[in-house]
mmCIF file of C-alpha atoms and ligand atoms in Angstrom:
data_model
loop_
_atom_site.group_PDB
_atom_site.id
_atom_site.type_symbol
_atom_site.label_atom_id
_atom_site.label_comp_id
_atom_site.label_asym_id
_atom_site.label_seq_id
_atom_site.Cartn_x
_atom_site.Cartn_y
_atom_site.Cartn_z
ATOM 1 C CA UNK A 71 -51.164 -96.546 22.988
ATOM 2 C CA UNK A 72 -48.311 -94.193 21.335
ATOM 3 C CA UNK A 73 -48.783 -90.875 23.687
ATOM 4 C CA UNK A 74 -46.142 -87.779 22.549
ATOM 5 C CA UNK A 75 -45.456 -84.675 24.632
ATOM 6 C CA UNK A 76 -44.996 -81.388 22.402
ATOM 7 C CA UNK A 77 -43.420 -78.139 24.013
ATOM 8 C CA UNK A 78 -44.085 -76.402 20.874
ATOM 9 C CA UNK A 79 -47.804 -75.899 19.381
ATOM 10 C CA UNK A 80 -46.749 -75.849 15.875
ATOM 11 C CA UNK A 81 -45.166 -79.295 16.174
ATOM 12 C CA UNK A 82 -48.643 -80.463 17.881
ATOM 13 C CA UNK A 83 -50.219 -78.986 15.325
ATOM 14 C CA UNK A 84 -47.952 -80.196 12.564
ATOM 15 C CA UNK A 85 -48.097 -83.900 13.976
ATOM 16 C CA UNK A 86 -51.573 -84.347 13.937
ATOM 17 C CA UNK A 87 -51.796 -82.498 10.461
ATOM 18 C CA UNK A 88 -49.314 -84.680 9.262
ATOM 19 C CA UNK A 89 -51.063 -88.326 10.712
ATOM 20 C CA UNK A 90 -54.762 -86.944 9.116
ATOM 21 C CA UNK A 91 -52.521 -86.112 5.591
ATOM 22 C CA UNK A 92 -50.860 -89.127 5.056
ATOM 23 C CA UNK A 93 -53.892 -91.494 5.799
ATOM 24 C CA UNK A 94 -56.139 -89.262 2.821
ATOM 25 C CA UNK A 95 -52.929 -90.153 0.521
ATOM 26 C CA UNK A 96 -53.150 -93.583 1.432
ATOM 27 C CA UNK A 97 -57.275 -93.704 1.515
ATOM 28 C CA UNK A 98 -58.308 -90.878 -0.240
ATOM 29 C CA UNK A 99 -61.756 -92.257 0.409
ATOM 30 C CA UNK A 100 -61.374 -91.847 4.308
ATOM 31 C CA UNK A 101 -64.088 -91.527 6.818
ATOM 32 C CA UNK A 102 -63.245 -88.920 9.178
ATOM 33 C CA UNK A 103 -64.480 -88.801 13.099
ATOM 34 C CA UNK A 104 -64.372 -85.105 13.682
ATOM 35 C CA UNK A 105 -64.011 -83.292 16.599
ATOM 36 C CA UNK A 106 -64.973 -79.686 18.327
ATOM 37 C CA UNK A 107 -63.481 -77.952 20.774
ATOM 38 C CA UNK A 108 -59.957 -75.625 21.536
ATOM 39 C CA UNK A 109 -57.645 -78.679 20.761
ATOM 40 C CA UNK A 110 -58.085 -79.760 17.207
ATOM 41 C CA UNK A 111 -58.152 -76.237 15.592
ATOM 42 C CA UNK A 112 -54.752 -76.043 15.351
ATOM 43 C CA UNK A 113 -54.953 -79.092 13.176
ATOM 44 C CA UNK A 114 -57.273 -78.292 11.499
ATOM 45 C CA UNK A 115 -55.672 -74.662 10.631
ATOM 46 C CA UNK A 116 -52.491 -76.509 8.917
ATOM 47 C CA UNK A 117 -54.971 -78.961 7.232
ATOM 48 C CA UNK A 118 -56.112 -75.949 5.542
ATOM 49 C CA UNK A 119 -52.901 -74.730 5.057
ATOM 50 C CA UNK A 120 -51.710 -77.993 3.428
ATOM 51 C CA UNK A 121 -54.810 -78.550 1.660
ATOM 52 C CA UNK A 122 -54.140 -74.859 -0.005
ATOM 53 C CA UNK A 123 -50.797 -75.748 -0.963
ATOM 54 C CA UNK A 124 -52.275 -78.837 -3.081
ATOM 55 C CA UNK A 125 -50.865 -81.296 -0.354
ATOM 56 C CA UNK A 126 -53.344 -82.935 0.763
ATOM 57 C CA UNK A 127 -57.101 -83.635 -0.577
ATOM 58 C CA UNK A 128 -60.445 -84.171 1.039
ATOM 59 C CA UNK A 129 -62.314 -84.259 -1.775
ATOM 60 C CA UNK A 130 -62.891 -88.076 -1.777
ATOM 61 C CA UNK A 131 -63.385 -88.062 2.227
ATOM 62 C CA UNK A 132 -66.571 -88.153 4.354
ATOM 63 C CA UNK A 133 -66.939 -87.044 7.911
ATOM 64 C CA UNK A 134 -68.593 -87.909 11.155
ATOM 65 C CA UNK A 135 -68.743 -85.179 13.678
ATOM 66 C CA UNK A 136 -68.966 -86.766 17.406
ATOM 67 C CA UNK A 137 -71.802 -84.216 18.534
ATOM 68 C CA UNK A 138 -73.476 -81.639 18.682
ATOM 69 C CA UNK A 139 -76.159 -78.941 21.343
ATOM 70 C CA UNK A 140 -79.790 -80.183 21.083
ATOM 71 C CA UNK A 141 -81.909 -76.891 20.149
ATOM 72 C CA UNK A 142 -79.649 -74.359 19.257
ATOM 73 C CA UNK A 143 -80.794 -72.387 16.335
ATOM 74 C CA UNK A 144 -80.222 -73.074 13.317
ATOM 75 C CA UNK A 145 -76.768 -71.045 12.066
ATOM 76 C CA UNK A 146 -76.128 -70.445 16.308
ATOM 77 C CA UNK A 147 -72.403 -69.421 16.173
ATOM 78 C CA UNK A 148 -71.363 -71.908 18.835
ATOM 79 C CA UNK A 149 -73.330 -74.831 17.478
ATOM 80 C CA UNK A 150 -70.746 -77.432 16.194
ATOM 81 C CA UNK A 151 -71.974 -77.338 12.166
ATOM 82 C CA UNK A 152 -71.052 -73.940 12.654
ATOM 83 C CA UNK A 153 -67.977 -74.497 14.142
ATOM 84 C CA UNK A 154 -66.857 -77.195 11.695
ATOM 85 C CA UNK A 155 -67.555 -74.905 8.735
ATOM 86 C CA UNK A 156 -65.971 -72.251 9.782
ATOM 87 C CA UNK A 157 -62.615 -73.597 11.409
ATOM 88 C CA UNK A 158 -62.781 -76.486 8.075
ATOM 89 C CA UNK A 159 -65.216 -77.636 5.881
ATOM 90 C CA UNK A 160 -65.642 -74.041 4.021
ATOM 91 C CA UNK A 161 -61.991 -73.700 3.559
ATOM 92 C CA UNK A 162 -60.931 -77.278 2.332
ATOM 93 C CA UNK A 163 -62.247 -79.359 -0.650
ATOM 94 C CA UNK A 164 -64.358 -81.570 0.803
ATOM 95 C CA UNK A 165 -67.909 -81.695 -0.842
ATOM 96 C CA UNK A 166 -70.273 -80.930 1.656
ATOM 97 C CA UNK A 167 -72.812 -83.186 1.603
ATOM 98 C CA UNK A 168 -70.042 -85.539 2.694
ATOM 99 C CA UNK A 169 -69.676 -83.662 6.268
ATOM 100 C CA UNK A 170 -72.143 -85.009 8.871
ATOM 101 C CA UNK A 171 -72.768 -83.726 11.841
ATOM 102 C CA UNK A 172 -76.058 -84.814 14.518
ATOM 103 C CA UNK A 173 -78.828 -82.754 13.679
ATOM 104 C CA UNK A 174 -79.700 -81.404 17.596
ATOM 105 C CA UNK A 175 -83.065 -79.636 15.821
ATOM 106 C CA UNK A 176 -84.119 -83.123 14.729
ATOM 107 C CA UNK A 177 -88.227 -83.237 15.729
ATOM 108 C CA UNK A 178 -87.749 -86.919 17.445
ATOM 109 C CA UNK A 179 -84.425 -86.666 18.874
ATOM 110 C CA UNK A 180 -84.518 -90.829 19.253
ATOM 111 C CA UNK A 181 -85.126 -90.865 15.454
ATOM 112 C CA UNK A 182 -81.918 -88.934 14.722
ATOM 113 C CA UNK A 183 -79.803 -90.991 17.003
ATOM 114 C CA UNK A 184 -80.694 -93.922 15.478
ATOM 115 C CA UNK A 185 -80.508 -92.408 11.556
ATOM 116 C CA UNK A 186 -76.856 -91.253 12.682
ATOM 117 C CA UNK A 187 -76.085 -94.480 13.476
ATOM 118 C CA UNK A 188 -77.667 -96.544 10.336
ATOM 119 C CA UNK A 189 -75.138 -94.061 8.476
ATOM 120 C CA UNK A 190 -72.346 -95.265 10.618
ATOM 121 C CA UNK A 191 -72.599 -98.637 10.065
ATOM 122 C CA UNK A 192 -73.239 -98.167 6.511
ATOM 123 C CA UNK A 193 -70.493 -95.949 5.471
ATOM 124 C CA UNK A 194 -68.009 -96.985 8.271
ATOM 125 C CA UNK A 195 -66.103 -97.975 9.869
ATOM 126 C CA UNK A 196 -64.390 -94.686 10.983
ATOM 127 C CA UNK A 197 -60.553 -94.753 9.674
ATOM 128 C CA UNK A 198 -59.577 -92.128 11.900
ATOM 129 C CA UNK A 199 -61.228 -90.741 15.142
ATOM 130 C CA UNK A 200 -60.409 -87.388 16.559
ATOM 131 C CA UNK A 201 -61.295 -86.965 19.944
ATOM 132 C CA UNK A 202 -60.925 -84.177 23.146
ATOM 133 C CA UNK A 203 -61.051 -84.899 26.629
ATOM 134 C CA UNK A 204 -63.567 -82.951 29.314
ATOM 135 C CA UNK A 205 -62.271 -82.606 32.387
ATOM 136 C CA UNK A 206 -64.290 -85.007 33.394
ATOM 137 C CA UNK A 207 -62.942 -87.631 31.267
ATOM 138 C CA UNK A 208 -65.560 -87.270 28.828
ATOM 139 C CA UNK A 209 -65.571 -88.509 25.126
ATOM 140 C CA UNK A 210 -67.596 -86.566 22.621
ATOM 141 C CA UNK A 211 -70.348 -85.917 25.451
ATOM 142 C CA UNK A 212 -70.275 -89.347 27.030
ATOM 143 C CA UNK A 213 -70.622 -87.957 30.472
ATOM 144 C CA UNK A 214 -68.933 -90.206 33.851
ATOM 145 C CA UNK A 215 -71.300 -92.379 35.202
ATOM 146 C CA UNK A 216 -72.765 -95.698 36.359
ATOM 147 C CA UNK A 217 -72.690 -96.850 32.846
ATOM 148 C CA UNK A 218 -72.261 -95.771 29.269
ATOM 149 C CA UNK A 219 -74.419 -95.968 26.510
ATOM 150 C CA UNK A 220 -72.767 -97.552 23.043
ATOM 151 C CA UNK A 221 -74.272 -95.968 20.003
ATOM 152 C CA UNK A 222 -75.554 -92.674 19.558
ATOM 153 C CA UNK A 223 -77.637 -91.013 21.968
ATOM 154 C CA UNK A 224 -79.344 -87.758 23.521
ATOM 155 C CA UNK A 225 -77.457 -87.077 26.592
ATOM 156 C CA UNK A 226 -77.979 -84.554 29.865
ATOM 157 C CA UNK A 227 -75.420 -82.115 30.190
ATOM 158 C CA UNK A 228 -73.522 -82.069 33.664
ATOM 159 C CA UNK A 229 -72.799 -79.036 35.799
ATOM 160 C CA UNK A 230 -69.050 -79.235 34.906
ATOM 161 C CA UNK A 231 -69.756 -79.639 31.341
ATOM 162 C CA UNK A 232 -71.891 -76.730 30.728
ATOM 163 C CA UNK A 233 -69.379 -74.411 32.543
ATOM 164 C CA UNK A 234 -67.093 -75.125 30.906
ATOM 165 C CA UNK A 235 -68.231 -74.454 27.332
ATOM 166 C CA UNK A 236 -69.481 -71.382 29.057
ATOM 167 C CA UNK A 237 -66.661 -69.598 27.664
ATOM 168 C CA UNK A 238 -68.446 -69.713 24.672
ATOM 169 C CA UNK A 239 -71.921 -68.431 25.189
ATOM 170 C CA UNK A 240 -73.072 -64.728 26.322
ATOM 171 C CA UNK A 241 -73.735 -66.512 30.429
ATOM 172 C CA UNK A 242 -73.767 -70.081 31.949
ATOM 173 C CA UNK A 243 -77.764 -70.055 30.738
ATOM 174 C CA UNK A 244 -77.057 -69.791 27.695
ATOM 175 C CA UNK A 245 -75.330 -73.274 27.179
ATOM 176 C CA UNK A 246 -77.659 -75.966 25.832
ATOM 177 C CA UNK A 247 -78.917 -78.924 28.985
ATOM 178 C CA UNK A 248 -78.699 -81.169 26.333
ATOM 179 C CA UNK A 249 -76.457 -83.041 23.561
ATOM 180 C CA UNK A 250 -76.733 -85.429 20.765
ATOM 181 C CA UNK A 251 -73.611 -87.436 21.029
ATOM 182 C CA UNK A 252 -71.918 -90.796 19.681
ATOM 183 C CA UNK A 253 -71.817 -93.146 21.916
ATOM 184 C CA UNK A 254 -68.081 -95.290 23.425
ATOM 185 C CA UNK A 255 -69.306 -98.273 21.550
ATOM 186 C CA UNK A 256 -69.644 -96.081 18.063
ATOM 187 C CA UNK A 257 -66.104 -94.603 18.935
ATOM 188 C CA UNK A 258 -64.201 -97.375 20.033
ATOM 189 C CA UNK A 259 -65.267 -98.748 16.342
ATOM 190 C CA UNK A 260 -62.942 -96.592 14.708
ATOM 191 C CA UNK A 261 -59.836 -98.150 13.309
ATOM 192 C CA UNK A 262 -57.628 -95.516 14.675
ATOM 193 C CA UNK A 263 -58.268 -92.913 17.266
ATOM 194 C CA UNK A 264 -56.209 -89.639 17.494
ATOM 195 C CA UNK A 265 -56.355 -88.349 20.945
ATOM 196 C CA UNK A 266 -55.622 -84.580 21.509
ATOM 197 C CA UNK A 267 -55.369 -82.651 24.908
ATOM 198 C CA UNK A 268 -53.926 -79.305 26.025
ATOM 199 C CA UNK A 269 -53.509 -77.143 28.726
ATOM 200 C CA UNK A 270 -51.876 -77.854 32.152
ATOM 201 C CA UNK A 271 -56.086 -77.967 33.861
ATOM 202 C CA UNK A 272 -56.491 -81.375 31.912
ATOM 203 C CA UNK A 273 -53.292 -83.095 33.584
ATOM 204 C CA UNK A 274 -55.293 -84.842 36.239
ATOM 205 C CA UNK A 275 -57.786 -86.174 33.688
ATOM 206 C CA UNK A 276 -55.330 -86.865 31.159
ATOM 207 C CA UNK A 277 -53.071 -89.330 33.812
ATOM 208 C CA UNK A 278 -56.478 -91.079 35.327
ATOM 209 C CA UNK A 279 -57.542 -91.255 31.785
ATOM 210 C CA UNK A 280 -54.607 -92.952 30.198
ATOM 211 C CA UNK A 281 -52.917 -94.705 33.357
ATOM 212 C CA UNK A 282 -55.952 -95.408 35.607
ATOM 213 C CA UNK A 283 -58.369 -97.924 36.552
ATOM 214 C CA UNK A 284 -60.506 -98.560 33.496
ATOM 215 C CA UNK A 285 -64.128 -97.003 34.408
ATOM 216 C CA UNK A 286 -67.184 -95.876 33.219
ATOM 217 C CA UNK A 287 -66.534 -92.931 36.029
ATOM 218 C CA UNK A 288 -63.715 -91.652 33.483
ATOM 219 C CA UNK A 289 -65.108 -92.534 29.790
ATOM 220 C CA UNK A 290 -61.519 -91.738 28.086
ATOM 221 C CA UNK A 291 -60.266 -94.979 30.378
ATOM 222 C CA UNK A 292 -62.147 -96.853 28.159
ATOM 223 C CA UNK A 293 -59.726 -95.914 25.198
ATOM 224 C CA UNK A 294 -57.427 -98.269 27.317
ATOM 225 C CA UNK A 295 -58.882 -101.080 25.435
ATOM 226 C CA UNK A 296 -58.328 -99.743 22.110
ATOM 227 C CA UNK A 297 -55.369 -101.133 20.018
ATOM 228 C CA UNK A 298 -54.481 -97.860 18.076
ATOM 229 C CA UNK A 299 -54.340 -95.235 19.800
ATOM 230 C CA UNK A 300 -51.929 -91.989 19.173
ATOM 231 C CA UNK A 301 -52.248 -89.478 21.882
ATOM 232 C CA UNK A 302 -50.655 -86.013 21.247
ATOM 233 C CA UNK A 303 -50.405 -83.753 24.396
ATOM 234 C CA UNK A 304 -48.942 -80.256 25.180
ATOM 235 C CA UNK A 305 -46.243 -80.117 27.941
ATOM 236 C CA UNK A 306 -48.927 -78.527 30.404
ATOM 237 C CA UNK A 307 -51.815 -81.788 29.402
ATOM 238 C CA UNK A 308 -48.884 -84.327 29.895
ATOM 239 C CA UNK A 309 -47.117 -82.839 32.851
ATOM 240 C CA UNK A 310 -48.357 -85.504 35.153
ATOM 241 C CA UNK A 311 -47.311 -88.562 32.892
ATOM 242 C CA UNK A 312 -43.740 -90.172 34.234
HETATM 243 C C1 GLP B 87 -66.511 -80.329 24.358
HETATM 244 C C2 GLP B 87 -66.782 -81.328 23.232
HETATM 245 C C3 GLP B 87 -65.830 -82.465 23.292
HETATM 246 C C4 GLP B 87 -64.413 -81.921 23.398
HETATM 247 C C5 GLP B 87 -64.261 -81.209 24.706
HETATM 248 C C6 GLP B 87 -62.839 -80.763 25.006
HETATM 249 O O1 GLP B 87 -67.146 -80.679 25.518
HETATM 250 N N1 GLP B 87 -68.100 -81.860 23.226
HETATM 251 O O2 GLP B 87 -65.975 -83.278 22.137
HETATM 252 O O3 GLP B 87 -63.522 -82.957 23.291
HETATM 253 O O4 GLP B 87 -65.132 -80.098 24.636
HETATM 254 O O5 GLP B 87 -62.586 -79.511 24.446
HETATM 255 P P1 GLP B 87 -61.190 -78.791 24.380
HETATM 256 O O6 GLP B 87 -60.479 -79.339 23.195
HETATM 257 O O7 GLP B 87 -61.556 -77.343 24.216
HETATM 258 O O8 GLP B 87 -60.472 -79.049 25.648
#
């Protein structure tokens, strides 16, 4: 695991640009795991930038988002398609019936999960998987627990969760009970994973994460046992890391 502190966002920013660049020069055909959430925009800001400038191309690439509300409406600001096209996919190159995201209106939920992960193993595996933490450890929306599930799955939102994305929603009813999400097993199939946490709230997590006991209680532990892993932090995420 390669982990790197950044006191400055635009290096954060540029770094994790700069790792998603040159692996679409190398593979222009990359699959993509995508991520929501405050942490990656940034990232995905400069990838605009760059891909603006002619320096980098998605138009080859495909992409996997990690997750996404059940039952928002269709076109809901805060759902993550929405999110994805407007912070990427409608400023960059990439075609987009090559952008994927879990459909949380499917009819049979069970259905989608398993369609979502038929694609997976068909077009996979993931070159390069972009990932938050929650503060409590989770992955996409695998939630700590007794045990995890491996491939995708509908999942029940916890307490800590939901108030958290709060921010984002008129009031704390708002936020969706439920989630669509990839499972650890569907992640920790990606060749590469690119972990990214800020803020000085997720230094806890971030040390029992990537220096603690290896647990289903913390589902980021579990990246532990994955032989590529770059971790980029701000100074306030990695202020508890010797
Ligand atoms: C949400 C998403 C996660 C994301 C997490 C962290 O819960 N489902 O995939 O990683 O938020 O978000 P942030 O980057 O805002 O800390």
């Amino acid at each position: 695991m390669n982990i790197y502190t950044f006191k400055h966002e635009a290096d954060f920013n540029a770094t994790g640009a700069g790792l998603i660049a040159s692996l679409l020069h190398t593979k222009p055909r990359s699959v993509l795991g995508m991520a929501t959430g405050s942490s990656p925009i940034g990232i995905y800001q400069r990838l605009i930038e760059m891909n603006r400038q002619g320096l980098v191309s998605f138009a080859k690439a495909s992409t996997y988002n990690l997750d996404e509300y059940v039952g928002l409406p269709e076109g809901h600001p805060e759902s993550y398609r929405s999110f994805m096209n407007e912070k990427l996919f409608n400023h960059i190159d990439i075609k987009m019936e090559n952008t994927h995201v879990p459909d949380g209106n499917a009819a049979d939920l069970e259905e989608e999960c398993r369609k979502y992960d038929a694609m997976l193993e068909e077009n996979g595996p993931v070159d390069l998987q972009i990932l938050g933490l929650g503060h409590n450890g989770h992955i996409g929306f695998n939630e700590p627990g007794e045990s995890l599930i491996g491939g995708t799955h509908v999942v029940e939102l916890q307490e800590k969760t939901r108030t958290a994305n709060a921010r984002f929603f008129p009031s704390l009813a708002d936020v969706p009970t439920q989630a669509i999400t990839m499972g650890v097993g569907s992640i920790l199939k990606a060749k590469q994973i690119l972990l990214l946490v800020r803020g000085e709230d997720k230094a806890e997590i971030v040390k029992r994460a990537l220096k603690g006991p290896i647990t289903s209680q913390c589902p980021a532990s579990l990246l532990q046992c994955h032989p590529n892993v770059v971790v980029l932090l701000d100074q306030g995420a990695g202020g508890l890391l010797s």
